[in-house]
């Protein structure tokens, strides 16, 4: 087993982080634990990255940005990397395809599958693959990982099949080539974008469709190449030089001009009576919106706008109704019981938008506070008939069904 250390401090921080990942339940197997303790994460990030950032549980490290400063490659947060490897259910001797190269994750995979396994890492960007290959060689993994430059959406590997395919970039859809590349009983682990909300989902084949076995919350740089999916964005000027941007993964308004000047209108609000305690997760509320709230979008506010000045009282999720929009807001709950969810809105029909959001908050409170299940039905499969309480999101090569168990 490889053990490369860049100094006592790095080794101590890595050991401490391993203990934390185990305590939080992200590392569940002895092989993943051993791999994490062995591979020097600091050897795969930019040299000027502080060690406390490198060995932080939920800090990713950007390794390349595009001409606009947008991150296009990174070393993902430690918690999501080990969680995705656990989702893949690897064994000694497993054949693994990694889509999205960086070097560090591939080194972890090489440790987990051992000398009898096979690790192939592919990326569309030659700068990324050159960097990954060089770092892997320097860390002693050059002979244990095959690095390839290609768009993994296509037929890159011929008839070769893999026991696991791990996608490390946000994917709007599943490429048919990935499904064909899975061996019988194989696992596909993919950060799937569902109407702007991502989950790393572990899938397995079952009777003509992929069935989710686990899901982890996390953010990822978007897929490039043939699998790229561009959001539609609309900037709403506030009349003072700033703007609020609405971003749609799907279902963008047919006539966004209806929203012109909307921020000049009087703001309204509606409250749900639904509360969450301090420190209580409500990440699946966003997924509920993504599945059941028509007109759902994400939003961002320029510095200096009214929303930016109130940043602690809202979250970047909204809904559009014609000439109006609403966004998820919170206010202190009674008797210090955390916060209450609601919606604030702009526009002549802002009340309708706020009410639509509040109704879905209440529906999530009644049914959605359980872990959802995921299925992916490839185009051409014999589709099930989905009841109304299943969220169905249509993709290019299939559809995603999200189910919340009855409470």
Short mmCIF file of C-alpha atoms in Angstrom, two decimals:
data_model
loop_
_atom_site.label_atom_id
_atom_site.label_comp_id
_atom_site.label_asym_id
_atom_site.label_seq_id
_atom_site.Cartn_x
_atom_site.Cartn_y
_atom_site.Cartn_z
CA UNK A 1 0.00 0.00 0.00
CA UNK A 2 1.30 3.44 -0.98
CA UNK A 3 2.11 5.82 1.86
CA UNK A 4 3.52 9.19 0.82
CA UNK A 5 3.65 11.97 3.40
CA UNK A 6 4.54 15.62 2.87
CA UNK A 7 5.43 16.27 6.51
CA UNK A 8 4.24 15.69 10.03
CA UNK A 9 1.53 18.35 9.87
CA UNK A 10 -0.01 16.94 6.67
CA UNK A 11 0.04 13.44 8.13
CA UNK A 12 -1.57 14.60 11.35
CA UNK A 13 -4.28 16.55 9.52
CA UNK A 14 -5.01 13.61 7.23
CA UNK A 15 -5.32 11.23 10.17
CA UNK A 16 -7.59 13.67 12.00
CA UNK A 17 -9.78 14.12 8.92
CA UNK A 18 -10.02 10.36 8.44
CA UNK A 19 -11.28 10.04 12.02
CA UNK A 20 -13.86 12.78 11.37
CA UNK A 21 -15.08 11.16 8.15
CA UNK A 22 -15.54 7.87 9.99
CA UNK A 23 -17.37 9.56 12.87
CA UNK A 24 -19.75 11.29 10.45
CA UNK A 25 -20.49 8.06 8.61
CA UNK A 26 -18.92 8.99 5.25
CA UNK A 27 -16.21 6.35 5.52
CA UNK A 28 -17.86 3.00 6.25
CA UNK A 29 -15.38 0.35 5.09
CA UNK A 30 -11.86 -0.54 6.12
CA UNK A 31 -10.58 -0.40 2.51
CA UNK A 32 -11.78 3.15 1.96
CA UNK A 33 -10.37 4.15 5.34
CA UNK A 34 -6.98 2.65 4.51
CA UNK A 35 -6.95 4.38 1.12
CA UNK A 36 -7.76 7.76 2.61
CA UNK A 37 -5.06 7.44 5.24
CA UNK A 38 -2.50 6.37 2.62
CA UNK A 39 -2.95 8.86 -0.22
CA UNK A 40 -1.50 12.37 0.29
CA UNK A 41 -4.33 14.70 -0.68
CA UNK A 42 -1.98 17.69 -0.53
CA UNK A 43 0.08 16.22 -3.39
CA UNK A 44 -2.84 16.73 -5.80
CA UNK A 45 -3.89 20.32 -5.03
CA UNK A 46 -2.10 23.54 -6.08
CA UNK A 47 1.10 23.98 -4.09
CA UNK A 48 -0.07 27.21 -2.46
CA UNK A 49 -3.21 25.62 -0.99
CA UNK A 50 -3.13 25.86 2.84
CA UNK A 51 -3.07 22.46 4.52
CA UNK A 52 -6.08 23.32 6.69
CA UNK A 53 -8.07 23.91 3.48
CA UNK A 54 -6.74 20.77 1.81
CA UNK A 55 -7.68 18.62 4.80
CA UNK A 56 -11.03 20.23 5.59
CA UNK A 57 -14.04 17.92 5.54
CA UNK A 58 -16.15 19.92 3.10
CA UNK A 59 -13.78 22.25 1.24
CA UNK A 60 -13.15 21.61 -2.45
CA UNK A 61 -10.03 23.02 -4.11
CA UNK A 62 -10.28 24.53 -7.59
CA UNK A 63 -7.50 23.39 -9.92
CA UNK A 64 -8.58 25.17 -13.12
CA UNK A 65 -10.86 28.05 -14.09
CA UNK A 66 -12.07 29.12 -17.52
CA UNK A 67 -11.52 32.54 -19.09
CA UNK A 68 -14.45 33.93 -17.06
CA UNK A 69 -13.11 32.67 -13.76
CA UNK A 70 -15.61 29.82 -13.50
CA UNK A 71 -14.27 26.62 -11.94
CA UNK A 72 -14.04 23.82 -14.52
CA UNK A 73 -11.92 21.34 -12.57
CA UNK A 74 -11.39 20.76 -8.88
CA UNK A 75 -10.44 18.32 -6.16
CA UNK A 76 -13.82 17.68 -4.59
CA UNK A 77 -14.49 17.98 -0.89
CA UNK A 78 -13.12 15.03 1.04
CA UNK A 79 -16.49 13.94 2.39
CA UNK A 80 -18.09 13.62 -1.04
CA UNK A 81 -15.10 11.77 -2.52
CA UNK A 82 -15.08 9.03 0.09
CA UNK A 83 -18.89 8.89 0.12
CA UNK A 84 -19.00 8.31 -3.65
CA UNK A 85 -16.34 5.59 -3.44
CA UNK A 86 -18.42 3.89 -0.75
CA UNK A 87 -21.47 4.21 -3.02
CA UNK A 88 -19.60 2.29 -5.73
CA UNK A 89 -19.24 -0.79 -3.44
CA UNK A 90 -15.79 -1.63 -4.79
CA UNK A 91 -13.87 -4.81 -4.05
CA UNK A 92 -10.25 -5.87 -4.55
CA UNK A 93 -9.81 -6.53 -8.25
CA UNK A 94 -12.70 -4.28 -9.36
CA UNK A 95 -12.52 -2.48 -12.71
CA UNK A 96 -13.38 1.20 -12.26
CA UNK A 97 -13.93 4.02 -14.73
CA UNK A 98 -13.60 7.55 -13.36
CA UNK A 99 -15.15 10.28 -15.52
CA UNK A 100 -13.54 13.61 -14.65
CA UNK A 101 -9.84 13.54 -13.79
CA UNK A 102 -7.89 15.23 -11.05
CA UNK A 103 -5.51 12.54 -9.87
CA UNK A 104 -6.36 12.31 -6.19
CA UNK A 105 -9.64 10.43 -6.54
CA UNK A 106 -8.05 8.00 -8.99
CA UNK A 107 -5.26 7.32 -6.49
CA UNK A 108 -7.85 6.55 -3.81
CA UNK A 109 -9.58 4.17 -6.23
CA UNK A 110 -6.28 2.44 -7.02
CA UNK A 111 -5.73 1.82 -3.32
CA UNK A 112 -9.25 0.46 -2.83
CA UNK A 113 -9.22 -2.00 -5.77
CA UNK A 114 -5.63 -3.05 -5.14
CA UNK A 115 -2.96 -4.23 -7.58
CA UNK A 116 -5.35 -6.73 -9.17
CA UNK A 117 -7.87 -4.04 -10.09
CA UNK A 118 -8.02 -1.60 -12.98
CA UNK A 119 -8.59 2.17 -12.77
CA UNK A 120 -9.19 4.28 -15.88
CA UNK A 121 -9.60 8.04 -15.55
CA UNK A 122 -10.95 10.04 -18.49
CA UNK A 123 -11.39 13.79 -18.99
CA UNK A 124 -12.22 15.94 -21.98
CA UNK A 125 -9.58 18.57 -21.15
CA UNK A 126 -5.97 17.71 -22.09
CA UNK A 127 -4.60 20.19 -19.55
CA UNK A 128 -6.51 18.37 -16.83
CA UNK A 129 -5.39 14.90 -17.93
CA UNK A 130 -1.75 16.01 -18.33
CA UNK A 131 -1.80 17.45 -14.83
CA UNK A 132 -3.49 14.37 -13.36
CA UNK A 133 -1.10 11.97 -15.07
CA UNK A 134 1.93 13.93 -13.88
CA UNK A 135 0.72 14.09 -10.28
CA UNK A 136 -0.17 10.40 -10.24
CA UNK A 137 3.29 9.53 -11.54
CA UNK A 138 4.97 11.73 -8.94
CA UNK A 139 2.95 10.15 -6.13
CA UNK A 140 3.76 6.60 -7.26
CA UNK A 141 0.48 5.73 -8.98
CA UNK A 142 1.53 6.16 -12.60
CA UNK A 143 1.51 2.42 -13.28
CA UNK A 144 -1.78 1.84 -11.49
CA UNK A 145 -4.05 4.38 -13.20
CA UNK A 146 -4.64 4.79 -16.95
CA UNK A 147 -5.41 8.42 -17.83
CA UNK A 148 -7.18 9.13 -21.15
CA UNK A 149 -8.18 12.37 -22.86
CA UNK A 150 -11.62 11.98 -24.42
CA UNK A 151 -15.27 13.00 -24.15
CA UNK A 152 -16.69 10.15 -22.07
CA UNK A 153 -20.17 10.71 -23.51
CA UNK A 154 -19.07 8.66 -26.53
CA UNK A 155 -17.96 5.10 -27.15
CA UNK A 156 -14.46 5.50 -25.75
CA UNK A 157 -13.81 1.98 -24.49
CA UNK A 158 -15.27 -0.36 -27.09
CA UNK A 159 -16.38 -3.61 -25.52
CA UNK A 160 -14.62 -3.07 -22.19
CA UNK A 161 -16.96 -3.10 -19.22
CA UNK A 162 -16.51 -1.83 -15.68
CA UNK A 163 -17.71 -2.99 -12.30
CA UNK A 164 -18.21 0.65 -11.36
CA UNK A 165 -18.38 3.97 -13.17
CA UNK A 166 -17.90 7.04 -10.98
CA UNK A 167 -18.76 10.40 -12.54
CA UNK A 168 -17.09 13.33 -10.79
CA UNK A 169 -18.76 16.20 -12.69
CA UNK A 170 -22.36 17.36 -12.48
CA UNK A 171 -24.35 15.48 -15.14
CA UNK A 172 -27.71 16.68 -16.44
CA UNK A 173 -28.37 13.28 -18.01
CA UNK A 174 -26.86 9.79 -18.16
CA UNK A 175 -24.98 9.00 -21.35
CA UNK A 176 -26.12 5.74 -22.98
CA UNK A 177 -22.44 4.79 -23.32
CA UNK A 178 -22.14 4.70 -19.52
CA UNK A 179 -25.00 2.27 -19.22
CA UNK A 180 -23.54 0.05 -21.94
CA UNK A 181 -20.17 0.15 -20.17
CA UNK A 182 -21.48 -1.28 -16.90
CA UNK A 183 -20.74 -4.93 -16.21
CA UNK A 184 -23.50 -7.17 -14.96
CA UNK A 185 -24.18 -6.17 -11.36
CA UNK A 186 -22.15 -2.97 -11.80
CA UNK A 187 -22.70 0.35 -10.04
CA UNK A 188 -23.03 3.82 -11.56
CA UNK A 189 -22.31 6.70 -9.17
CA UNK A 190 -23.21 10.07 -10.64
CA UNK A 191 -23.88 13.62 -9.40
CA UNK A 192 -27.19 13.99 -11.21
CA UNK A 193 -28.67 17.45 -11.77
CA UNK A 194 -32.42 17.43 -11.31
CA UNK A 195 -33.96 20.77 -12.20
CA UNK A 196 -30.96 22.58 -10.79
CA UNK A 197 -30.59 20.45 -7.63
CA UNK A 198 -27.81 17.84 -7.47
CA UNK A 199 -27.39 14.56 -5.64
CA UNK A 200 -24.64 11.99 -5.94
CA UNK A 201 -26.75 8.90 -6.57
CA UNK A 202 -25.52 5.32 -6.48
CA UNK A 203 -27.45 3.34 -9.12
CA UNK A 204 -27.73 -0.36 -9.96
CA UNK A 205 -29.59 -2.12 -12.77
CA UNK A 206 -32.91 -3.71 -11.86
CA UNK A 207 -35.47 -4.96 -14.40
CA UNK A 208 -34.79 -2.51 -17.21
CA UNK A 209 -34.08 0.63 -15.22
CA UNK A 210 -31.54 2.03 -12.80
CA UNK A 211 -32.57 2.01 -9.15
CA UNK A 212 -30.94 4.33 -6.65
CA UNK A 213 -29.33 2.61 -3.68
CA UNK A 214 -28.02 5.74 -1.94
CA UNK A 215 -27.86 9.51 -2.33
CA UNK A 216 -25.48 12.14 -0.95
CA UNK A 217 -25.83 15.93 -1.04
CA UNK A 218 -22.97 17.70 -2.78
CA UNK A 219 -22.01 20.30 -5.38
CA UNK A 220 -19.93 19.64 -8.49
CA UNK A 221 -18.43 21.47 -11.45
CA UNK A 222 -20.68 20.98 -14.50
CA UNK A 223 -20.12 18.44 -17.26
CA UNK A 224 -18.37 19.66 -20.41
CA UNK A 225 -18.55 18.45 -24.00
CA UNK A 226 -21.53 16.59 -25.41
CA UNK A 227 -23.04 16.23 -21.95
CA UNK A 228 -23.02 19.95 -21.21
CA UNK A 229 -26.35 21.52 -20.28
CA UNK A 230 -26.62 25.29 -20.14
CA UNK A 231 -29.08 26.99 -17.83
CA UNK A 232 -31.16 29.89 -19.10
CA UNK A 233 -30.58 33.10 -17.15
CA UNK A 234 -32.64 36.28 -16.86
CA UNK A 235 -31.32 39.42 -15.17
CA UNK A 236 -33.89 41.60 -13.44
CA UNK A 237 -32.49 45.15 -12.94
CA UNK A 238 -33.36 46.83 -9.66
CA UNK A 239 -33.17 50.36 -11.08
CA UNK A 240 -30.10 51.24 -9.00
CA UNK A 241 -27.41 49.51 -11.03
CA UNK A 242 -27.85 46.06 -9.51
CA UNK A 243 -29.85 43.04 -10.56
CA UNK A 244 -31.32 39.75 -9.42
CA UNK A 245 -30.56 36.84 -11.73
CA UNK A 246 -33.02 33.96 -12.18
CA UNK A 247 -31.48 30.73 -13.46
CA UNK A 248 -33.59 27.93 -14.98
CA UNK A 249 -32.38 24.38 -15.55
CA UNK A 250 -35.68 23.58 -17.26
CA UNK A 251 -39.11 25.15 -17.67
CA UNK A 252 -37.95 28.73 -18.28
CA UNK A 253 -40.73 31.31 -18.85
CA UNK A 254 -42.00 31.61 -22.43
CA UNK A 255 -42.10 35.41 -22.13
CA UNK A 256 -39.46 36.62 -19.65
CA UNK A 257 -40.15 40.22 -20.73
CA UNK A 258 -43.20 40.08 -18.46
CA UNK A 259 -40.77 40.38 -15.55
CA UNK A 260 -39.33 43.71 -16.73
CA UNK A 261 -39.41 46.21 -13.88
CA UNK A 262 -40.74 43.66 -11.40
CA UNK A 263 -38.31 44.69 -8.64
CA UNK A 264 -39.88 48.15 -8.58
CA UNK A 265 -43.15 46.70 -7.32
CA UNK A 266 -44.12 46.44 -3.67
CA UNK A 267 -42.87 43.27 -2.03
CA UNK A 268 -45.33 40.88 -0.45
CA UNK A 269 -44.91 37.74 1.65
CA UNK A 270 -46.65 34.60 2.84
CA UNK A 271 -45.73 32.22 5.66
CA UNK A 272 -46.18 28.48 5.94
CA UNK A 273 -46.17 27.70 9.65
CA UNK A 274 -43.50 25.05 8.87
CA UNK A 275 -40.39 25.28 11.03
CA UNK A 276 -36.96 23.67 11.26
CA UNK A 277 -34.70 23.68 14.27
CA UNK A 278 -31.24 25.21 14.32
CA UNK A 279 -28.79 22.76 12.71
CA UNK A 280 -31.57 20.61 11.23
CA UNK A 281 -31.07 19.72 7.55
CA UNK A 282 -33.73 20.66 5.04
CA UNK A 283 -31.77 20.02 1.84
CA UNK A 284 -34.51 17.80 0.43
CA UNK A 285 -36.93 20.72 0.46
CA UNK A 286 -35.04 22.05 -2.57
CA UNK A 287 -35.39 18.69 -4.29
CA UNK A 288 -39.11 18.72 -3.52
CA UNK A 289 -39.38 22.12 -5.19
CA UNK A 290 -37.43 20.84 -8.17
CA UNK A 291 -39.90 18.02 -8.65
CA UNK A 292 -43.24 19.58 -7.80
CA UNK A 293 -43.04 23.36 -8.22
CA UNK A 294 -43.60 24.51 -11.84
CA UNK A 295 -41.55 27.59 -12.66
CA UNK A 296 -38.86 26.60 -10.14
CA UNK A 297 -35.56 28.44 -10.48
CA UNK A 298 -32.42 29.43 -8.61
CA UNK A 299 -31.57 33.06 -7.98
CA UNK A 300 -28.61 35.24 -7.16
CA UNK A 301 -28.49 38.87 -6.06
CA UNK A 302 -25.83 41.42 -6.95
CA UNK A 303 -24.14 43.19 -4.07
CA UNK A 304 -26.04 46.35 -3.16
CA UNK A 305 -29.48 45.04 -4.06
CA UNK A 306 -32.20 44.77 -1.44
CA UNK A 307 -31.92 40.98 -1.45
CA UNK A 308 -28.15 41.05 -0.97
CA UNK A 309 -28.58 43.25 2.10
CA UNK A 310 -31.00 40.69 3.56
CA UNK A 311 -28.92 37.64 2.66
CA UNK A 312 -29.42 35.82 5.97
CA UNK A 313 -33.21 35.81 5.60
CA UNK A 314 -33.58 33.91 2.32
CA UNK A 315 -32.27 31.01 0.25
CA UNK A 316 -31.49 31.05 -3.49
CA UNK A 317 -34.57 29.17 -4.70
CA UNK A 318 -37.57 30.75 -6.35
CA UNK A 319 -40.62 30.34 -8.56
CA UNK A 320 -41.97 32.43 -11.44
CA UNK A 321 -45.63 33.00 -12.20
CA UNK A 322 -46.06 35.14 -15.31
CA UNK A 323 -45.09 38.72 -14.41
CA UNK A 324 -44.10 37.87 -10.81
CA UNK A 325 -41.69 35.77 -8.80
CA UNK A 326 -41.25 34.58 -5.22
CA UNK A 327 -38.25 33.23 -3.32
CA UNK A 328 -37.75 31.02 -0.27
CA UNK A 329 -37.49 33.07 2.92
CA UNK A 330 -37.19 32.45 6.64
CA UNK A 331 -37.98 34.34 9.82
CA UNK A 332 -37.39 33.44 13.47
CA UNK A 333 -39.90 30.90 14.74
CA UNK A 334 -41.87 31.50 17.91
CA UNK A 335 -40.28 30.62 21.22
CA UNK A 336 -36.83 30.24 19.65
CA UNK A 337 -37.76 27.04 17.78
CA UNK A 338 -35.44 27.66 14.84
CA UNK A 339 -36.91 29.36 11.76
CA UNK A 340 -40.21 29.38 9.88
CA UNK A 341 -40.29 28.96 6.11
CA UNK A 342 -42.19 31.30 3.84
CA UNK A 343 -41.93 33.21 0.59
CA UNK A 344 -41.41 36.84 -0.31
CA UNK A 345 -42.54 38.00 -3.73
CA UNK A 346 -42.47 40.81 -6.27
CA UNK A 347 -44.96 41.60 -9.03
CA UNK A 348 -48.65 42.11 -9.60
CA UNK A 349 -49.28 38.40 -9.06
CA UNK A 350 -46.61 37.93 -6.42
CA UNK A 351 -49.21 36.62 -4.01
CA UNK A 352 -49.93 33.70 -6.35
CA UNK A 353 -46.22 32.89 -6.66
CA UNK A 354 -45.71 33.09 -2.89
CA UNK A 355 -48.77 30.93 -2.24
CA UNK A 356 -47.56 28.30 -4.71
CA UNK A 357 -44.23 28.08 -2.89
CA UNK A 358 -45.83 28.01 0.57
CA UNK A 359 -48.20 25.21 -0.49
CA UNK A 360 -45.22 23.10 -1.56
CA UNK A 361 -43.39 23.85 1.70
CA UNK A 362 -46.43 22.52 3.55
CA UNK A 363 -46.67 19.48 1.27
CA UNK A 364 -42.97 18.73 1.89
CA UNK A 365 -43.58 19.04 5.63
CA UNK A 366 -46.39 16.49 5.39
CA UNK A 367 -44.70 13.99 3.09
CA UNK A 368 -41.19 15.05 2.17
CA UNK A 369 -39.28 14.81 5.43
CA UNK A 370 -38.19 11.30 4.53
CA UNK A 371 -35.33 10.28 2.26
CA UNK A 372 -36.50 10.12 -1.37
CA UNK A 373 -35.86 7.26 -3.74
CA UNK A 374 -34.55 7.64 -7.30
CA UNK A 375 -35.01 5.69 -10.51
CA UNK A 376 -33.71 6.33 -14.01
CA UNK A 377 -35.66 4.89 -16.94
CA UNK A 378 -33.67 4.91 -20.20
CA UNK A 379 -35.50 5.87 -23.38
CA UNK A 380 -37.06 2.77 -24.89
CA UNK A 381 -37.59 0.96 -21.60
CA UNK A 382 -41.05 -0.23 -20.59
CA UNK A 383 -42.06 2.70 -18.42
CA UNK A 384 -44.06 2.25 -15.29
CA UNK A 385 -47.20 4.31 -14.78
CA UNK A 386 -46.25 6.91 -12.23
CA UNK A 387 -48.79 8.15 -9.68
CA UNK A 388 -49.23 11.87 -9.11
CA UNK A 389 -47.10 11.84 -5.97
CA UNK A 390 -43.99 10.81 -7.96
CA UNK A 391 -41.91 13.65 -9.43
CA UNK A 392 -40.96 12.87 -13.03
CA UNK A 393 -38.19 14.85 -14.76
CA UNK A 394 -37.69 14.27 -18.47
CA UNK A 395 -34.14 14.07 -19.82
CA UNK A 396 -32.65 13.61 -23.28
CA UNK A 397 -31.91 9.90 -22.92
CA UNK A 398 -34.52 8.92 -20.34
CA UNK A 399 -36.38 10.19 -17.31
CA UNK A 400 -35.81 10.46 -13.58
CA UNK A 401 -38.50 9.47 -11.10
CA UNK A 402 -38.24 10.73 -7.51
CA UNK A 403 -40.39 9.07 -4.88
CA UNK A 404 -40.97 10.07 -1.27
CA UNK A 405 -42.11 7.20 0.96
CA UNK A 406 -45.32 7.76 2.88
CA UNK A 407 -44.65 9.16 6.34
#
